[in-house]
XYZ file of C-alpha atoms in Angstrom:
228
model
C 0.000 0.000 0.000
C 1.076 3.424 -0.553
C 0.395 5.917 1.879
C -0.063 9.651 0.415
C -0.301 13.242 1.844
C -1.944 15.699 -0.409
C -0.371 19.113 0.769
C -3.045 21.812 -1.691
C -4.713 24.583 -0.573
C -7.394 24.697 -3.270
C -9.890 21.645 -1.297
C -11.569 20.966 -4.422
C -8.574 20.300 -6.482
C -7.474 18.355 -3.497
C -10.590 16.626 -3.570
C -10.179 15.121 -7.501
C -6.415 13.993 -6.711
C -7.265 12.354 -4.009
C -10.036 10.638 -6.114
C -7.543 10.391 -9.130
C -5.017 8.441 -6.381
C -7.663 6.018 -4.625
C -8.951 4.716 -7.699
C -5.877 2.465 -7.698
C -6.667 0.072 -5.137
C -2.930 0.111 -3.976
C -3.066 3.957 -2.776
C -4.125 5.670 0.304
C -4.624 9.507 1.168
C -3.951 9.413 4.605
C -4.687 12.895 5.160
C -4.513 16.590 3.575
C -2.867 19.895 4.078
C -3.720 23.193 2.931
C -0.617 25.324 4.629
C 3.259 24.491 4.675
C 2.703 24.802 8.745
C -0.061 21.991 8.641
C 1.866 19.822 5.370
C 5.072 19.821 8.186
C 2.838 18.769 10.909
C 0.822 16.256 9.138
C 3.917 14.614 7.142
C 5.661 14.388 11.170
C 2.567 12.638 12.839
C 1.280 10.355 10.003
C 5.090 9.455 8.064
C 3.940 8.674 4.436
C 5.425 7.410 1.439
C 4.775 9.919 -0.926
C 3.820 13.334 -1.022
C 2.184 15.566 -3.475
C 3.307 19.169 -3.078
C 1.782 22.605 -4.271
C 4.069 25.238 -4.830
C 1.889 28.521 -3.729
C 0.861 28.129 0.028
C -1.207 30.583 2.212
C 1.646 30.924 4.582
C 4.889 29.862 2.135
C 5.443 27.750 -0.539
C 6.078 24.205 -1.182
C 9.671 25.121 -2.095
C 10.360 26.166 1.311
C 8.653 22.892 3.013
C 10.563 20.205 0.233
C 14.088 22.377 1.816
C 13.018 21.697 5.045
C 12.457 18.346 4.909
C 15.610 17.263 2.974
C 17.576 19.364 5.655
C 16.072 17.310 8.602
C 16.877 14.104 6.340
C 13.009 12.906 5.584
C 13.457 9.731 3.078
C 9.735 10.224 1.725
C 9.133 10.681 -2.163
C 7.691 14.267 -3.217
C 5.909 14.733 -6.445
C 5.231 18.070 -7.033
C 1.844 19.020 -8.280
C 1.277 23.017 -9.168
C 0.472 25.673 -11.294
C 4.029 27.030 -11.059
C 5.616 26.170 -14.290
C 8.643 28.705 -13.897
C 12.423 27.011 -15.098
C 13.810 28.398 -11.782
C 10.808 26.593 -9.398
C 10.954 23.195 -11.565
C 15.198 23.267 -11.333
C 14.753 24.162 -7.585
C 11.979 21.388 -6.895
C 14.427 18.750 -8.997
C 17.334 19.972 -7.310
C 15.684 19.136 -3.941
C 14.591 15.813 -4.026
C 11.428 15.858 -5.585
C 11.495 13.009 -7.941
C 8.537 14.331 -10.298
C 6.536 17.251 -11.326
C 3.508 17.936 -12.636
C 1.654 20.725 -14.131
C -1.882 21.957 -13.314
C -3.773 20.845 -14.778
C -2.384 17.590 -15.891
C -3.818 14.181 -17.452
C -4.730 11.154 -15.346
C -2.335 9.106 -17.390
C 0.286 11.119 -16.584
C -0.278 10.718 -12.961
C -0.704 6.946 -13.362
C 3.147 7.620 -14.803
C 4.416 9.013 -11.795
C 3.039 6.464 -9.826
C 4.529 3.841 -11.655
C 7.654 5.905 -11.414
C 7.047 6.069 -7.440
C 6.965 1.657 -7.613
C 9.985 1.313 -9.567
C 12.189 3.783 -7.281
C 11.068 1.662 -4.130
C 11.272 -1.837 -6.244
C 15.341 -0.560 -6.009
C 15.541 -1.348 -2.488
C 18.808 -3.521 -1.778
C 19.113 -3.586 -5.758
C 22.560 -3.748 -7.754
C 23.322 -2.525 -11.027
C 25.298 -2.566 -13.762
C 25.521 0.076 -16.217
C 23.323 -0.909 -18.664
C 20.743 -1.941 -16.388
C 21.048 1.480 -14.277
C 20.680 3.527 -17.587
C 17.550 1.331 -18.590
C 16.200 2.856 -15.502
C 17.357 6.318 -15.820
C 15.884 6.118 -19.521
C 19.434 7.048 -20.748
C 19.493 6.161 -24.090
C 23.061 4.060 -25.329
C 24.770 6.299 -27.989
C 24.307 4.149 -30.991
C 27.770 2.499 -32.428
C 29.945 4.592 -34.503
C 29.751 3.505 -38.234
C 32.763 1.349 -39.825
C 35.958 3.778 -40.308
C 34.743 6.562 -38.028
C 36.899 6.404 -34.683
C 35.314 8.565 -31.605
C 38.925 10.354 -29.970
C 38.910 11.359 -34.054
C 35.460 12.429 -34.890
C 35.771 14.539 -31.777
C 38.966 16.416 -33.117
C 36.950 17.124 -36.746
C 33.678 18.838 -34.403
C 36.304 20.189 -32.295
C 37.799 21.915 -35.219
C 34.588 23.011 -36.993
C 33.405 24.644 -33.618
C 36.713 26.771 -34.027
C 36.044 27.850 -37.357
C 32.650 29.271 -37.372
C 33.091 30.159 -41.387
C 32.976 26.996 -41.788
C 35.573 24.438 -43.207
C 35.372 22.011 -46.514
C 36.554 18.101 -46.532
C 39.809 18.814 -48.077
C 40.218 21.991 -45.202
C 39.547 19.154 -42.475
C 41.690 16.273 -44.238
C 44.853 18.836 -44.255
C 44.513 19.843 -40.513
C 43.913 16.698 -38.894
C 45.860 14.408 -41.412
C 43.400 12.558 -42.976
C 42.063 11.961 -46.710
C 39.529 13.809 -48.133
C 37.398 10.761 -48.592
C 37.686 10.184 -44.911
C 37.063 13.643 -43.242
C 34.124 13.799 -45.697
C 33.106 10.327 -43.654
C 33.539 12.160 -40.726
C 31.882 15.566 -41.252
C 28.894 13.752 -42.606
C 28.636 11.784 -39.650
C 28.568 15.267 -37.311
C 25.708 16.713 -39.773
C 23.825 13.037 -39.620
C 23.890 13.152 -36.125
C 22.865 16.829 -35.584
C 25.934 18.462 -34.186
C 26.802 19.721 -37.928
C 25.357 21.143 -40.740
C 26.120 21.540 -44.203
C 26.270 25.119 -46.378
C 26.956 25.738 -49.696
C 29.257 28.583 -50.942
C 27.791 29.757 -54.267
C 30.885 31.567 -56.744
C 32.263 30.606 -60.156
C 31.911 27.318 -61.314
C 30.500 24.445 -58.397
C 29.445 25.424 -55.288
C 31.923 24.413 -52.389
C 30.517 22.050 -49.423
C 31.328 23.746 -46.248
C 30.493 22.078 -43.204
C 29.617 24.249 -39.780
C 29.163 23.253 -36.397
C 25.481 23.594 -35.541
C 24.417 26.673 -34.465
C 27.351 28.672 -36.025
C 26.660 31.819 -37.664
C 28.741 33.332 -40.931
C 30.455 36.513 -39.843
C 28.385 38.669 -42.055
C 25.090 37.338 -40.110
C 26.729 38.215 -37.237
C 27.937 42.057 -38.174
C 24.336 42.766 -39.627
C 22.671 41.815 -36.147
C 25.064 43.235 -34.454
């Protein structure tokens, strides 16, 4: 069974979480809040294992109560649930301890995520890992293999090199400063733009235009004279 505090000062959005929770037979709001000074006193007497957490409080905010808790060393889970949808609160909140949020208002599936996300942190009791298994959990995706002929301490020098030279730099440029064939920094570069950390311009003049490869999110000079 999981036992839940509700700290919200708005009773009838307290109200439809707490139906939202009990309708899985394997939760139960012990109580509710609607003040940090009552959220403190309830979350001392009654000791859940998860709390949901508003942000805006009649007497101080959620912030403030999730700080207090972590500095008296309270183990419970927080999932924030709030209006607040500021960078600086959700960073804060993360930063914390709180292990979810969600924004008002927010779908019952996504809810029914963060409770399954609630399971699987306490399923890790006395649990070992190994990496892969540890970033299945985080959801860390593996970096995918590097294709046949591409080596990583290399391909790192070639974005290293087009980050320095924000104009831009061609496959025979690249081959001359890092000592490779043209044929093989062109494998290289079009790995960076294939993988999104390059992208490819054309130079337009007499004759062919020239292939010049930029790290993403470089600007040409003159772009950056005429905004400036």
């Amino acid at each position: 069974m999981i036992r839940v505090v509700l700290v919200e000062d708005d009773l009838r959005v307290a109200r439809v979480n707490r139906d939202l929770l009990e309708a899985d037979p394997e939760v139960h709001v012990l109580g509710t809040a609607t003040s940090v000074a009552e959220g403190d006193q309830l979350v001392r007497h009654l000791r859940p294992d998860l709390v949901l957490l508003d942000v805006y409080l009649p007497d101080g905010t959620g912030l403030d109560l999730l700080r207090s808790w972590r500095a008296r060393g309270e183990v419970f889970d927080v999932l924030m649930v709030t209006a607040a949808d500021d960078a600086g609160v959700v960073q804060s909140a993360l930063s914390h301890g709180a292990f979810d949020y969600l924004i008002k208002p927010f779908d019952r599936s996504r809810l029914g995520d963060a409770l399954a996300r609630f399971r699987r942190r306490k399923a890790l009791t006395g649990a070992t890992f190994d990496q892969a298994s540890l970033d299945r959990y985080l959801g860390v995706a593996s970096a995918a293999p590097l294709p046949k002929g591409v080596d990583a301490r290399t391909l790192e020098r070639v974005a290293d090199l087009l980050t320095r030279h924000p104009d831009g730099l061609s496959a025979e440029d690249v081959g001359g400063l890092v000592g490779l064939s043209r044929p093989t920094a062109w494998r290289y570069l079009e790995h960076l733009v294939g993988t999104g950390r390059a992208r490819l311009d054309y130079q337009y003049g007499a004759g062919r235009p020239s292939k010049r490869y930029k790290a993403h999110g470089a600007r040409n000079n003159e772009d950056s004279g005429a905004r400036s």
